[in-house]
mmCIF file of C-alpha atoms in Angstrom:
data_model
loop_
_atom_site.group_PDB
_atom_site.id
_atom_site.type_symbol
_atom_site.label_atom_id
_atom_site.label_comp_id
_atom_site.label_asym_id
_atom_site.label_seq_id
_atom_site.Cartn_x
_atom_site.Cartn_y
_atom_site.Cartn_z
ATOM 1 C CA MET A 1 135.757 -5.351 197.181
ATOM 2 C CA LYS A 2 139.712 -5.798 197.850
ATOM 3 C CA LEU A 3 140.639 -6.399 201.740
ATOM 4 C CA LEU A 4 142.815 -3.351 202.140
ATOM 5 C CA ASN A 5 139.805 -1.298 200.994
ATOM 6 C CA LEU A 6 137.646 -2.934 203.060
ATOM 7 C CA LEU A 7 139.387 -2.222 206.294
ATOM 8 C CA THR A 8 140.090 0.927 205.186
ATOM 9 C CA THR A 9 136.594 1.666 205.033
ATOM 10 C CA LEU A 10 135.466 0.038 208.245
ATOM 11 C CA TYR A 11 138.121 1.995 210.006
ATOM 12 C CA LEU A 12 136.510 5.238 208.822
ATOM 13 C CA LEU A 13 133.148 4.454 209.425
ATOM 14 C CA LEU A 14 134.217 3.367 212.982
ATOM 15 C CA THR A 15 136.484 6.245 213.063
ATOM 16 C CA LEU A 16 134.034 8.749 212.111
ATOM 17 C CA ALA A 17 131.249 7.191 214.330
ATOM 18 C CA THR A 18 133.658 7.504 217.097
ATOM 19 C CA LEU A 19 134.038 11.213 216.387
ATOM 20 C CA LEU A 20 129.979 12.267 216.398
ATOM 21 C CA VAL A 21 129.831 10.446 219.542
ATOM 22 C CA GLY A 22 132.848 12.314 221.328
ATOM 23 C CA GLY A 23 131.658 15.235 219.794
ATOM 24 C CA VAL A 24 128.388 15.632 221.346
ATOM 25 C CA PHE A 25 129.841 13.978 224.498
ATOM 26 C CA ILE A 26 132.542 16.440 224.665
ATOM 27 C CA TYR A 27 130.157 19.624 223.647
ATOM 28 C CA GLN A 28 127.879 18.873 226.427
ATOM 29 C CA LYS A 29 130.821 18.369 229.040
ATOM 30 C CA LEU A 30 132.132 21.535 227.943
ATOM 31 C CA GLU A 31 129.193 23.517 228.067
ATOM 32 C CA SER A 32 128.151 21.749 231.610
ATOM 33 C CA GLU A 33 132.397 23.084 232.854
ATOM 34 C CA ILE A 34 131.583 26.167 231.064
ATOM 35 C CA ASP A 35 128.630 27.462 233.025
ATOM 36 C CA PHE A 36 129.514 26.080 236.489
ATOM 37 C CA GLU A 37 133.151 27.984 235.951
ATOM 38 C CA LEU A 38 131.336 31.064 234.936
ATOM 39 C CA GLY A 39 128.953 30.808 237.854
ATOM 40 C CA MET A 40 131.580 30.294 240.598
ATOM 41 C CA GLU A 41 133.647 32.920 239.229
ATOM 42 C CA LEU A 42 130.352 35.749 239.258
ATOM 43 C CA GLU A 43 129.987 34.309 243.349
ATOM 44 C CA ARG A 44 133.246 35.171 243.716
ATOM 45 C CA GLN A 45 132.515 38.788 242.526
ATOM 46 C CA ILE A 46 129.597 39.189 244.468
ATOM 47 C CA ASP A 47 131.155 38.177 247.170
ATOM 48 C CA ALA A 48 134.114 40.185 246.686
ATOM 49 C CA PHE A 49 131.802 43.430 246.638
ATOM 50 C CA ALA A 50 130.048 42.556 249.320
ATOM 51 C CA GLY A 51 132.977 42.617 250.751
ATOM 52 C CA ARG A 52 134.000 46.124 250.123
ATOM 53 C CA ILE A 53 130.387 47.509 251.381
ATOM 54 C CA ALA A 54 131.507 45.758 254.841
ATOM 55 C CA GLN A 55 134.378 47.852 254.334
ATOM 56 C CA GLY A 56 132.432 50.651 253.909
ATOM 57 C CA ILE A 57 132.449 51.882 251.022
ATOM 58 C CA ASP A 58 129.427 53.220 249.136
ATOM 59 C CA PRO A 59 127.093 51.005 247.109
ATOM 60 C CA GLU A 60 126.269 53.819 244.925
ATOM 61 C CA ALA A 61 130.377 54.506 244.046
ATOM 62 C CA LEU A 62 129.948 50.427 243.383
ATOM 63 C CA GLN A 63 127.792 50.563 240.445
ATOM 64 C CA SER A 64 128.309 50.024 236.602
ATOM 65 C CA GLU A 65 126.914 48.255 233.530
ATOM 66 C CA ARG A 66 127.510 44.892 235.094
ATOM 67 C CA LEU A 67 127.074 45.266 238.631
ATOM 68 C CA GLU A 68 123.261 46.073 240.268
ATOM 69 C CA ILE A 69 123.232 46.928 243.752
ATOM 70 C CA LYS A 70 120.110 47.296 245.323
ATOM 71 C CA VAL A 71 118.389 47.483 248.827
ATOM 72 C CA LEU A 72 115.955 45.093 250.242
ATOM 73 C CA PRO A 73 113.931 45.162 253.823
ATOM 74 C CA SER A 74 116.292 44.269 256.555
ATOM 75 C CA GLU A 75 113.312 41.356 257.314
ATOM 76 C CA MET A 76 113.442 39.861 253.887
ATOM 77 C CA GLU A 77 116.009 36.450 254.449
ATOM 78 C CA GLU A 78 118.961 36.481 252.412
ATOM 79 C CA GLU A 79 118.507 35.215 249.280
ATOM 80 C CA SER A 80 120.763 32.208 248.083
ATOM 81 C CA LEU A 81 122.954 32.564 244.815
ATOM 82 C CA SER A 82 120.598 32.057 241.345
ATOM 83 C CA LEU A 83 121.546 32.041 238.337
ATOM 84 C CA ARG A 84 120.161 32.896 235.198
ATOM 85 C CA ASP A 85 120.371 34.227 231.313
ATOM 86 C CA THR A 86 119.410 37.461 230.586
ATOM 87 C CA ILE A 87 120.071 40.193 227.474
ATOM 88 C CA ALA A 88 121.817 43.298 228.440
ATOM 89 C CA TYR A 89 123.599 46.294 226.931
ATOM 90 C CA HIS A 90 127.614 45.357 226.374
ATOM 91 C CA ASP A 91 129.062 48.811 226.060
ATOM 92 C CA PRO A 92 132.492 47.555 224.287
ATOM 93 C CA MET A 93 130.951 45.992 222.007
ATOM 94 C CA ASN A 94 128.072 48.824 221.689
ATOM 95 C CA ARG A 95 124.982 46.161 221.554
ATOM 96 C CA ALA A 96 123.216 44.087 224.053
ATOM 97 C CA GLU A 97 124.446 40.200 224.266
ATOM 98 C CA LYS A 98 122.871 37.451 225.937
ATOM 99 C CA GLN A 99 124.844 37.528 229.129
ATOM 100 C CA LEU A 100 124.426 35.058 232.954
ATOM 101 C CA LYS A 101 123.010 37.260 235.601
ATOM 102 C CA ALA A 102 123.738 36.062 238.988
ATOM 103 C CA SER A 103 121.992 37.140 241.997
ATOM 104 C CA LYS A 104 122.636 36.916 246.045
ATOM 105 C CA SER A 105 121.412 39.155 248.978
ATOM 106 C CA VAL A 106 123.879 39.554 251.560
ATOM 107 C CA LYS A 107 123.005 41.439 255.384
ATOM 108 C CA ILE A 108 125.659 44.264 256.222
ATOM 109 C CA ASP A 109 125.349 46.544 258.825
ATOM 110 C CA GLY A 110 122.238 45.898 259.763
ATOM 111 C CA ARG A 111 121.048 46.738 256.183
ATOM 112 C CA HIS A 112 120.085 44.137 253.188
ATOM 113 C CA TYR A 113 121.718 44.327 249.809
ATOM 114 C CA ARG A 114 120.887 42.084 246.851
ATOM 115 C CA ILE A 115 124.339 41.905 244.652
ATOM 116 C CA SER A 116 123.732 41.054 240.720
ATOM 117 C CA TYR A 117 126.322 40.440 239.094
ATOM 118 C CA PHE A 118 126.571 40.143 234.932
ATOM 119 C CA ASN A 119 129.081 38.609 232.392
ATOM 120 C CA LEU A 120 129.081 37.478 229.140
ATOM 121 C CA VAL A 121 127.840 33.708 228.198
ATOM 122 C CA VAL A 122 130.202 31.223 225.842
ATOM 123 C CA GLU A 123 127.362 31.073 223.108
ATOM 124 C CA THR A 124 126.465 27.701 222.086
ATOM 125 C CA GLU A 125 127.559 27.991 218.543
ATOM 126 C CA ASP A 126 130.685 29.288 219.946
ATOM 127 C CA ILE A 127 131.019 26.015 221.673
ATOM 128 C CA THR A 128 129.591 23.705 218.233
ATOM 129 C CA GLU A 129 132.168 25.552 215.762
ATOM 130 C CA THR A 130 135.050 25.152 218.583
ATOM 131 C CA VAL A 131 134.231 21.038 219.147
ATOM 132 C CA VAL A 132 133.508 21.044 215.150
ATOM 133 C CA TYR A 133 136.742 22.022 214.728
ATOM 134 C CA THR A 134 138.701 20.275 216.985
ATOM 135 C CA MET A 135 136.946 16.998 215.863
ATOM 136 C CA LEU A 136 137.958 17.662 211.931
ATOM 137 C CA ILE A 137 141.435 17.935 213.072
ATOM 138 C CA VAL A 138 141.215 14.732 214.619
ATOM 139 C CA LEU A 139 139.379 13.646 211.568
ATOM 140 C CA LEU A 140 141.854 14.454 209.224
ATOM 141 C CA VAL A 141 144.684 13.092 211.627
ATOM 142 C CA GLN A 142 142.984 10.456 211.520
ATOM 143 C CA LEU A 143 143.009 10.069 207.700
ATOM 144 C CA LEU A 144 146.314 10.314 207.405
ATOM 145 C CA ALA A 145 146.603 7.891 209.699
ATOM 146 C CA VAL A 146 144.813 5.556 207.520
ATOM 147 C CA VAL A 147 146.318 6.416 204.594
ATOM 148 C CA PHE A 148 149.746 5.737 206.168
ATOM 149 C CA PHE A 149 149.012 2.503 207.916
ATOM 150 C CA PHE A 150 146.592 0.876 205.464
ATOM 151 C CA ARG A 151 148.518 1.911 202.742
ATOM 152 C CA SER A 152 152.283 0.912 203.855
ATOM 153 C CA ILE A 153 152.339 -0.626 206.629
ATOM 154 C CA SER A 154 148.867 -3.176 205.750
ATOM 155 C CA ASN A 155 150.802 -3.591 202.730
ATOM 156 C CA ARG A 156 153.887 -5.280 204.239
ATOM 157 C CA ILE A 157 151.731 -7.533 206.563
ATOM 158 C CA LEU A 158 149.129 -8.609 203.875
ATOM 159 C CA ARG A 159 152.121 -9.367 201.504
ATOM 160 C CA PRO A 160 152.413 -13.007 202.292
ATOM 161 C CA PHE A 161 148.560 -13.522 201.977
ATOM 162 C CA GLN A 162 149.389 -11.558 198.484
ATOM 163 C CA HIS A 163 151.865 -14.110 197.615
ATOM 164 C CA THR A 164 149.352 -16.968 198.199
ATOM 165 C CA LEU A 165 146.718 -15.756 196.526
ATOM 166 C CA GLY A 166 148.827 -15.398 193.767
ATOM 167 C CA LYS A 167 150.143 -19.065 193.662
ATOM 168 C CA ILE A 168 146.335 -20.314 194.055
ATOM 169 C CA GLN A 169 145.399 -18.163 191.115
ATOM 170 C CA GLN A 170 148.380 -19.912 188.892
ATOM 171 C CA PHE A 171 147.681 -23.406 190.739
ATOM 172 C CA SER A 172 147.144 -25.821 187.481
ATOM 173 C CA PHE A 173 146.066 -29.445 187.483
ATOM 174 C CA GLN A 174 147.938 -29.513 183.996
ATOM 175 C CA LYS A 175 151.373 -28.519 185.891
ATOM 176 C CA ASN A 176 150.706 -31.510 187.842
ATOM 177 C CA GLN A 177 152.902 -29.611 190.559
ATOM 178 C CA PRO A 178 151.583 -28.942 194.429
ATOM 179 C CA LEU A 179 151.504 -25.858 196.047
ATOM 180 C CA VAL A 180 154.987 -24.365 197.766
ATOM 181 C CA LEU A 181 154.062 -21.391 199.653
ATOM 182 C CA GLU A 182 156.783 -18.956 201.457
ATOM 183 C CA GLN A 183 157.153 -19.061 205.189
ATOM 184 C CA THR A 184 155.786 -16.347 207.320
ATOM 185 C CA ASN A 185 156.622 -15.714 210.965
ATOM 186 C CA ILE A 186 152.648 -14.744 211.329
ATOM 187 C CA ARG A 187 150.527 -17.478 212.452
ATOM 188 C CA GLU A 188 147.736 -17.227 210.562
ATOM 189 C CA PHE A 189 149.215 -17.315 207.143
ATOM 190 C CA ALA A 190 151.513 -19.983 208.181
ATOM 191 C CA GLN A 191 148.782 -22.250 209.280
ATOM 192 C CA LEU A 192 146.832 -21.268 206.117
ATOM 193 C CA ASN A 193 149.993 -21.996 204.190
ATOM 194 C CA GLN A 194 150.509 -25.216 205.623
ATOM 195 C CA PHE A 195 146.581 -26.272 205.165
ATOM 196 C CA LEU A 196 146.475 -25.273 201.024
ATOM 197 C CA GLU A 197 149.958 -27.273 200.288
ATOM 198 C CA ARG A 198 148.379 -30.566 202.106
ATOM 199 C CA MET A 199 145.263 -29.913 200.228
ATOM 200 C CA SER A 200 146.833 -29.199 196.895
ATOM 201 C CA ALA A 201 148.827 -32.055 197.744
ATOM 202 C CA LYS A 202 145.799 -34.534 198.104
ATOM 203 C CA LEU A 203 143.781 -32.741 195.558
ATOM 204 C CA LEU A 204 146.277 -33.902 192.446
ATOM 205 C CA LYS A 205 146.725 -37.363 193.816
ATOM 206 C CA ASP A 206 142.872 -37.575 193.709
ATOM 207 C CA TYR A 207 142.937 -35.765 190.010
ATOM 208 C CA ARG A 208 145.867 -38.137 188.559
ATOM 209 C CA GLN A 209 144.284 -41.458 190.122
ATOM 210 C CA ILE A 210 140.275 -40.151 188.538
ATOM 211 C CA LYS A 211 142.306 -39.617 185.433
ATOM 212 C CA GLU A 212 143.991 -42.638 184.988
ATOM 213 C CA PHE A 213 140.524 -44.570 186.011
ATOM 214 C CA SER A 214 138.561 -42.743 183.343
ATOM 215 C CA GLU A 215 141.391 -42.956 180.987
ATOM 216 C CA ASN A 216 141.963 -46.991 181.830
ATOM 217 C CA ILE A 217 138.125 -47.333 181.395
ATOM 218 C CA SER A 218 138.110 -45.396 178.085
ATOM 219 C CA HIS A 219 141.033 -47.368 176.807
ATOM 220 C CA GLU A 220 139.699 -50.595 177.516
ATOM 221 C CA ILE A 221 136.315 -50.183 176.887
ATOM 222 C CA HIS A 222 137.233 -48.974 173.174
ATOM 223 C CA THR A 223 139.297 -51.972 172.189
ATOM 224 C CA PRO A 224 136.429 -54.677 172.900
ATOM 225 C CA SER A 225 133.767 -52.111 171.492
ATOM 226 C CA ALA A 226 135.460 -51.790 167.997
ATOM 227 C CA VAL A 227 135.493 -55.684 167.908
ATOM 228 C CA ILE A 228 131.853 -56.053 168.518
ATOM 229 C CA ARG A 229 131.138 -53.406 166.339
ATOM 230 C CA GLY A 230 133.361 -55.276 163.751
ATOM 231 C CA LYS A 231 131.835 -58.846 164.498
ATOM 232 C CA LEU A 232 128.074 -57.412 164.375
ATOM 233 C CA GLU A 233 128.906 -55.690 161.239
ATOM 234 C CA HIS A 234 130.143 -59.072 159.643
ATOM 235 C CA LEU A 235 127.200 -60.566 160.863
ATOM 236 C CA MET A 236 124.749 -58.319 159.525
ATOM 237 C CA ASN A 237 126.290 -59.395 156.139
ATOM 238 C CA LEU A 238 125.650 -63.224 156.735
ATOM 239 C CA GLU A 239 122.137 -65.117 155.717
ATOM 240 C CA ILE A 240 120.095 -64.714 158.763
ATOM 241 C CA THR A 241 116.462 -64.874 159.435
ATOM 242 C CA GLU A 242 114.641 -61.797 160.326
ATOM 243 C CA GLU A 243 114.561 -61.918 163.973
ATOM 244 C CA GLN A 244 118.293 -62.829 164.079
ATOM 245 C CA ALA A 245 118.942 -59.345 162.096
ATOM 246 C CA HIS A 246 116.709 -57.555 164.883
ATOM 247 C CA LEU A 247 118.732 -58.836 167.472
ATOM 248 C CA ILE A 248 121.891 -58.162 165.879
ATOM 249 C CA HIS A 249 120.825 -54.594 165.117
ATOM 250 C CA SER A 250 119.754 -54.050 168.750
ATOM 251 C CA ALA A 251 123.202 -55.556 169.951
ATOM 252 C CA TYR A 252 124.909 -53.133 167.298
ATOM 253 C CA GLN A 253 122.760 -50.085 168.450
ATOM 254 C CA ASN A 254 123.755 -50.745 172.189
ATOM 255 C CA ASN A 255 127.316 -51.412 171.915
ATOM 256 C CA GLU A 256 127.118 -48.069 169.949
ATOM 257 C CA LYS A 257 125.260 -46.100 172.481
ATOM 258 C CA ILE A 258 128.362 -47.330 175.206
ATOM 259 C CA HIS A 259 130.656 -45.565 173.297
ATOM 260 C CA ARG A 260 128.761 -42.725 173.331
ATOM 261 C CA ILE A 261 128.456 -42.428 176.840
ATOM 262 C CA VAL A 262 132.104 -43.094 177.711
ATOM 263 C CA LYS A 263 132.866 -40.901 174.912
ATOM 264 C CA SER A 264 130.930 -38.357 176.488
ATOM 265 C CA LEU A 265 131.734 -38.910 179.953
ATOM 266 C CA ALA A 266 135.155 -38.627 179.278
ATOM 267 C CA LEU A 267 134.497 -34.956 177.409
ATOM 268 C CA LEU A 268 133.003 -33.854 180.650
ATOM 269 C CA ALA A 269 135.561 -34.790 182.800
ATOM 270 C CA LYS A 270 138.146 -33.320 180.730
ATOM 271 C CA LEU A 271 136.118 -29.842 180.726
ATOM 272 C CA GLU A 272 136.006 -30.312 184.633
ATOM 273 C CA ASN A 273 139.402 -30.554 185.119
ATOM 274 C CA GLU A 274 140.432 -27.834 182.542
ATOM 275 C CA GLU A 275 142.416 -29.791 180.245
ATOM 276 C CA PHE A 276 141.456 -28.025 177.172
ATOM 277 C CA GLU A 277 144.435 -25.741 175.992
ATOM 278 C CA GLN A 278 143.935 -21.779 176.344
ATOM 279 C CA PRO A 279 141.049 -20.166 174.825
ATOM 280 C CA GLU A 280 141.208 -18.344 171.315
ATOM 281 C CA PRO A 281 138.859 -16.404 169.514
ATOM 282 C CA VAL A 282 136.321 -18.784 167.134
ATOM 283 C CA ASN A 283 133.979 -17.713 164.481
ATOM 284 C CA LEU A 284 130.443 -18.830 165.594
ATOM 285 C CA THR A 285 128.910 -17.642 162.550
ATOM 286 C CA GLN A 286 130.830 -19.652 160.502
ATOM 287 C CA LEU A 287 131.133 -23.002 163.038
ATOM 288 C CA ILE A 288 126.914 -22.159 163.241
ATOM 289 C CA LYS A 289 126.863 -22.223 159.452
ATOM 290 C CA SER A 290 129.364 -25.532 158.495
ATOM 291 C CA ASN A 291 127.139 -27.372 161.288
ATOM 292 C CA LEU A 292 123.713 -26.461 159.393
ATOM 293 C CA GLU A 293 125.084 -27.813 156.329
ATOM 294 C CA MET A 294 126.676 -31.040 157.373
ATOM 295 C CA LEU A 295 123.015 -31.431 159.188
ATOM 296 C CA GLN A 296 121.000 -30.282 156.245
ATOM 297 C CA GLU A 297 120.311 -33.977 154.763
ATOM 298 C CA LEU A 298 119.111 -34.745 157.858
ATOM 299 C CA ILE A 299 116.620 -32.152 158.171
ATOM 300 C CA GLN A 300 115.462 -32.232 154.895
ATOM 301 C CA LEU A 301 114.880 -36.010 156.086
ATOM 302 C CA ARG A 302 112.584 -35.320 158.813
ATOM 303 C CA GLY A 303 110.977 -32.485 157.303
ATOM 304 C CA ILE A 304 112.105 -30.112 159.672
ATOM 305 C CA GLU A 305 111.802 -26.386 158.185
ATOM 306 C CA LEU A 306 115.057 -24.308 159.007
ATOM 307 C CA GLN A 307 115.060 -20.742 159.740
ATOM 308 C CA SER A 308 118.386 -18.877 160.602
ATOM 309 C CA ALA A 309 119.414 -15.150 161.451
ATOM 310 C CA ILE A 310 122.838 -15.094 161.223
ATOM 311 C CA SER A 311 124.494 -11.815 159.794
ATOM 312 C CA LYS A 312 127.437 -10.754 160.912
ATOM 313 C CA PRO A 313 130.398 -12.649 162.246
ATOM 314 C CA ILE A 314 130.503 -13.418 166.231
ATOM 315 C CA THR A 315 133.980 -14.204 167.541
ATOM 316 C CA VAL A 316 133.830 -15.541 171.222
ATOM 317 C CA PRO A 317 137.044 -16.935 173.434
ATOM 318 C CA MET A 318 137.086 -20.856 173.218
ATOM 319 C CA HIS A 319 138.881 -23.696 172.720
ATOM 320 C CA PRO A 320 138.009 -24.471 168.911
ATOM 321 C CA HIS A 321 137.076 -28.313 169.094
ATOM 322 C CA VAL A 322 134.732 -27.268 172.436
ATOM 323 C CA ALA A 323 132.735 -25.092 170.584
ATOM 324 C CA GLU A 324 132.298 -27.285 167.678
ATOM 325 C CA ILE A 325 131.241 -29.887 170.355
ATOM 326 C CA MET A 326 128.883 -27.014 171.960
ATOM 327 C CA ILE A 327 127.203 -26.137 168.569
ATOM 328 C CA ASN A 328 126.732 -29.333 167.405
ATOM 329 C CA ASN A 329 125.049 -31.100 171.056
ATOM 330 C CA ILE A 330 122.521 -28.350 170.693
ATOM 331 C CA LEU A 331 122.118 -28.433 167.212
ATOM 332 C CA SER A 332 121.515 -32.352 167.046
ATOM 333 C CA ASN A 333 119.069 -31.700 170.418
ATOM 334 C CA ALA A 334 116.673 -29.583 168.049
ATOM 335 C CA ILE A 335 116.762 -32.146 165.336
ATOM 336 C CA LYS A 336 116.526 -35.185 167.330
ATOM 337 C CA HIS A 337 113.608 -33.931 169.701
ATOM 338 C CA ASN A 338 111.794 -32.412 166.928
ATOM 339 C CA GLN A 339 108.937 -33.796 165.156
ATOM 340 C CA ALA A 340 107.279 -34.174 161.940
ATOM 341 C CA ASN A 341 107.389 -31.453 159.867
ATOM 342 C CA GLY A 342 108.767 -28.936 162.677
ATOM 343 C CA TRP A 343 110.640 -26.081 162.599
ATOM 344 C CA ILE A 344 113.999 -24.677 163.904
ATOM 345 C CA LYS A 345 115.168 -20.997 164.686
ATOM 346 C CA VAL A 346 118.332 -19.974 165.152
ATOM 347 C CA GLU A 347 119.410 -16.840 166.254
ATOM 348 C CA LEU A 348 123.091 -15.442 166.682
ATOM 349 C CA THR A 349 123.812 -11.862 168.401
ATOM 350 C CA GLU A 350 126.736 -10.000 170.008
ATOM 351 C CA LYS A 351 125.167 -11.114 173.359
ATOM 352 C CA GLU A 352 123.753 -14.013 172.907
ATOM 353 C CA LEU A 353 122.606 -17.434 170.670
ATOM 354 C CA VAL A 354 119.293 -18.735 170.977
ATOM 355 C CA VAL A 355 117.995 -21.971 169.072
ATOM 356 C CA LYS A 356 114.617 -22.706 169.290
ATOM 357 C CA ASN A 357 112.692 -25.501 168.050
ATOM 358 C CA SER A 358 108.981 -27.550 167.743
ATOM 359 C CA GLY A 359 108.704 -30.769 169.676
ATOM 360 C CA LYS A 360 106.319 -32.658 172.322
ATOM 361 C CA THR A 361 105.112 -31.076 175.411
ATOM 362 C CA LEU A 362 107.783 -32.121 178.188
ATOM 363 C CA GLN A 363 106.444 -34.260 181.268
ATOM 364 C CA SER A 364 109.107 -33.141 183.126
ATOM 365 C CA LYS A 365 110.799 -29.738 184.393
ATOM 366 C CA PRO A 366 113.587 -28.588 181.425
ATOM 367 C CA ASN A 367 116.072 -28.096 184.568
ATOM 368 C CA ASP A 368 115.755 -31.488 185.011
ATOM 369 C CA LEU A 369 117.186 -32.399 181.402
ATOM 370 C CA LEU A 370 120.635 -30.583 181.840
ATOM 371 C CA GLU A 371 121.386 -33.384 184.809
ATOM 372 C CA ARG A 372 123.077 -36.155 182.998
ATOM 373 C CA PHE A 373 121.240 -39.128 181.764
ATOM 374 C CA GLN A 374 118.268 -37.144 182.083
ATOM 375 C CA LYS A 375 116.364 -37.127 179.009
ATOM 376 C CA GLU A 376 112.618 -36.986 177.928
ATOM 377 C CA SER A 377 112.316 -38.933 174.877
ATOM 378 C CA GLN A 378 112.997 -42.535 174.139
ATOM 379 C CA ASN A 379 114.862 -42.329 170.710
ATOM 380 C CA PRO A 380 118.098 -44.557 171.133
ATOM 381 C CA ASP A 381 120.734 -42.430 169.424
ATOM 382 C CA SER A 382 120.185 -40.156 172.993
ATOM 383 C CA VAL A 383 122.078 -41.038 175.851
ATOM 384 C CA GLY A 384 121.053 -37.955 177.816
ATOM 385 C CA LEU A 385 124.482 -36.244 178.046
ATOM 386 C CA GLY A 386 123.943 -33.486 175.289
ATOM 387 C CA LEU A 387 122.810 -30.872 176.931
ATOM 388 C CA ALA A 388 124.583 -31.541 180.418
ATOM 389 C CA ILE A 389 127.717 -31.418 178.295
ATOM 390 C CA VAL A 390 126.458 -27.858 176.811
ATOM 391 C CA GLN A 391 126.179 -26.731 180.295
ATOM 392 C CA GLN A 392 129.784 -27.749 181.461
ATOM 393 C CA ILE A 393 130.988 -26.021 178.753
ATOM 394 C CA CYS A 394 128.854 -22.957 178.998
ATOM 395 C CA LYS A 395 130.298 -23.151 182.474
ATOM 396 C CA THR A 396 134.024 -23.537 182.104
ATOM 397 C CA TYR A 397 133.967 -20.343 179.388
ATOM 398 C CA GLY A 398 131.849 -18.302 181.744
ATOM 399 C CA PHE A 399 128.416 -18.134 179.882
ATOM 400 C CA ASP A 400 124.841 -18.605 180.660
ATOM 401 C CA PHE A 401 123.239 -21.493 179.531
ATOM 402 C CA SER A 402 119.214 -22.044 179.983
ATOM 403 C CA TYR A 403 116.801 -24.774 178.734
ATOM 404 C CA GLU A 404 113.100 -23.511 178.365
ATOM 405 C CA SER A 405 109.913 -25.147 177.064
ATOM 406 C CA GLU A 406 106.239 -23.777 177.065
ATOM 407 C CA SER A 407 103.782 -26.252 175.263
ATOM 408 C CA GLN A 408 105.623 -27.139 172.222
ATOM 409 C CA VAL A 409 108.127 -24.865 171.942
ATOM 410 C CA HIS A 410 111.600 -25.456 173.442
ATOM 411 C CA VAL A 411 114.297 -23.003 173.841
ATOM 412 C CA MET A 412 117.944 -22.890 174.220
ATOM 413 C CA ARG A 413 119.768 -20.051 175.000
ATOM 414 C CA ILE A 414 123.645 -19.114 175.467
ATOM 415 C CA ARG A 415 124.338 -15.801 176.889
ATOM 416 C CA PHE A 416 127.971 -14.855 176.027
#
């Protein structure tokens, strides 16, 4: 969710909650004030009629649909003002209506009168309607304010942040340029920009140092490794004893292992630093078929039965060289860690690539083998980086890679 949308939603929720609480408070306060004022008005009316009786006007002449005067025994004490709701006939509306009845007794010239006066009550529905109508008007004004503020003024306020975010998204190690962000008068954004500029400069410096170190290591090891390979191959062609041949072969294998390790680590560094070019559509169907053809001799040599379910062309966005490495590592892993007269099943759909193979039961957790230099078998051709490289490739291109094992069945799955 965008920051602007989040702020707008939170503001609207807060406004709605405030209006609900305020509406309840206004309703209760309004109802209380109306009842109080109506009671005071009824008492003033009763006192006015009592004054007219004291002036000598006949109580019978004052009686009306809203006024009721009764004579009480003189010895009774005067009754204080009492208010209560009642139903009384309202002539203008020609029907019975809920009314408020105020009663009070007074003694005038030795006679005791109870004077009751009626008045229409403002109904709860009317108060509710007024409050709801008012709150809706306030809410509408709030919505208009939100649209105006958050969609116009906020865009101006957040413009430095949007510019910074765009620069971060465009930042690349390949460009070898630190972030240069625009100046802003907003203190928090200015502090953020200063930190990002320092951080990007430090990252580029560390990246150059690590890259230079890895390139130097790769180059410096490659040269003596090639020399050692040549000399060992020369020694193999000489007349030597069986023990010497064994030692030379062991040295040759370890030298080749060092070469593969350095090459694999260099590849992992490039993947992590995203040094490969932009992805392009790669035909996985054709790539898998060509790799299986190249590995066919090795598969037959080990007596492995191959089953493939690859039909229509499937393309994914990847760098072609990286895709070649990913497929080769998966298929090579299925062959290397298989067993004699075992089997391999390759399935490819638009959603996933699944490679299953027979093999020994794992002694460790499958996820542990996705770490660098972790391997289960003692195969000298394995350096423990094959699955780690596949996992890093999948992370780089947003794929989901998993490795599972149950009994003697191993499953490698890539979800696109």
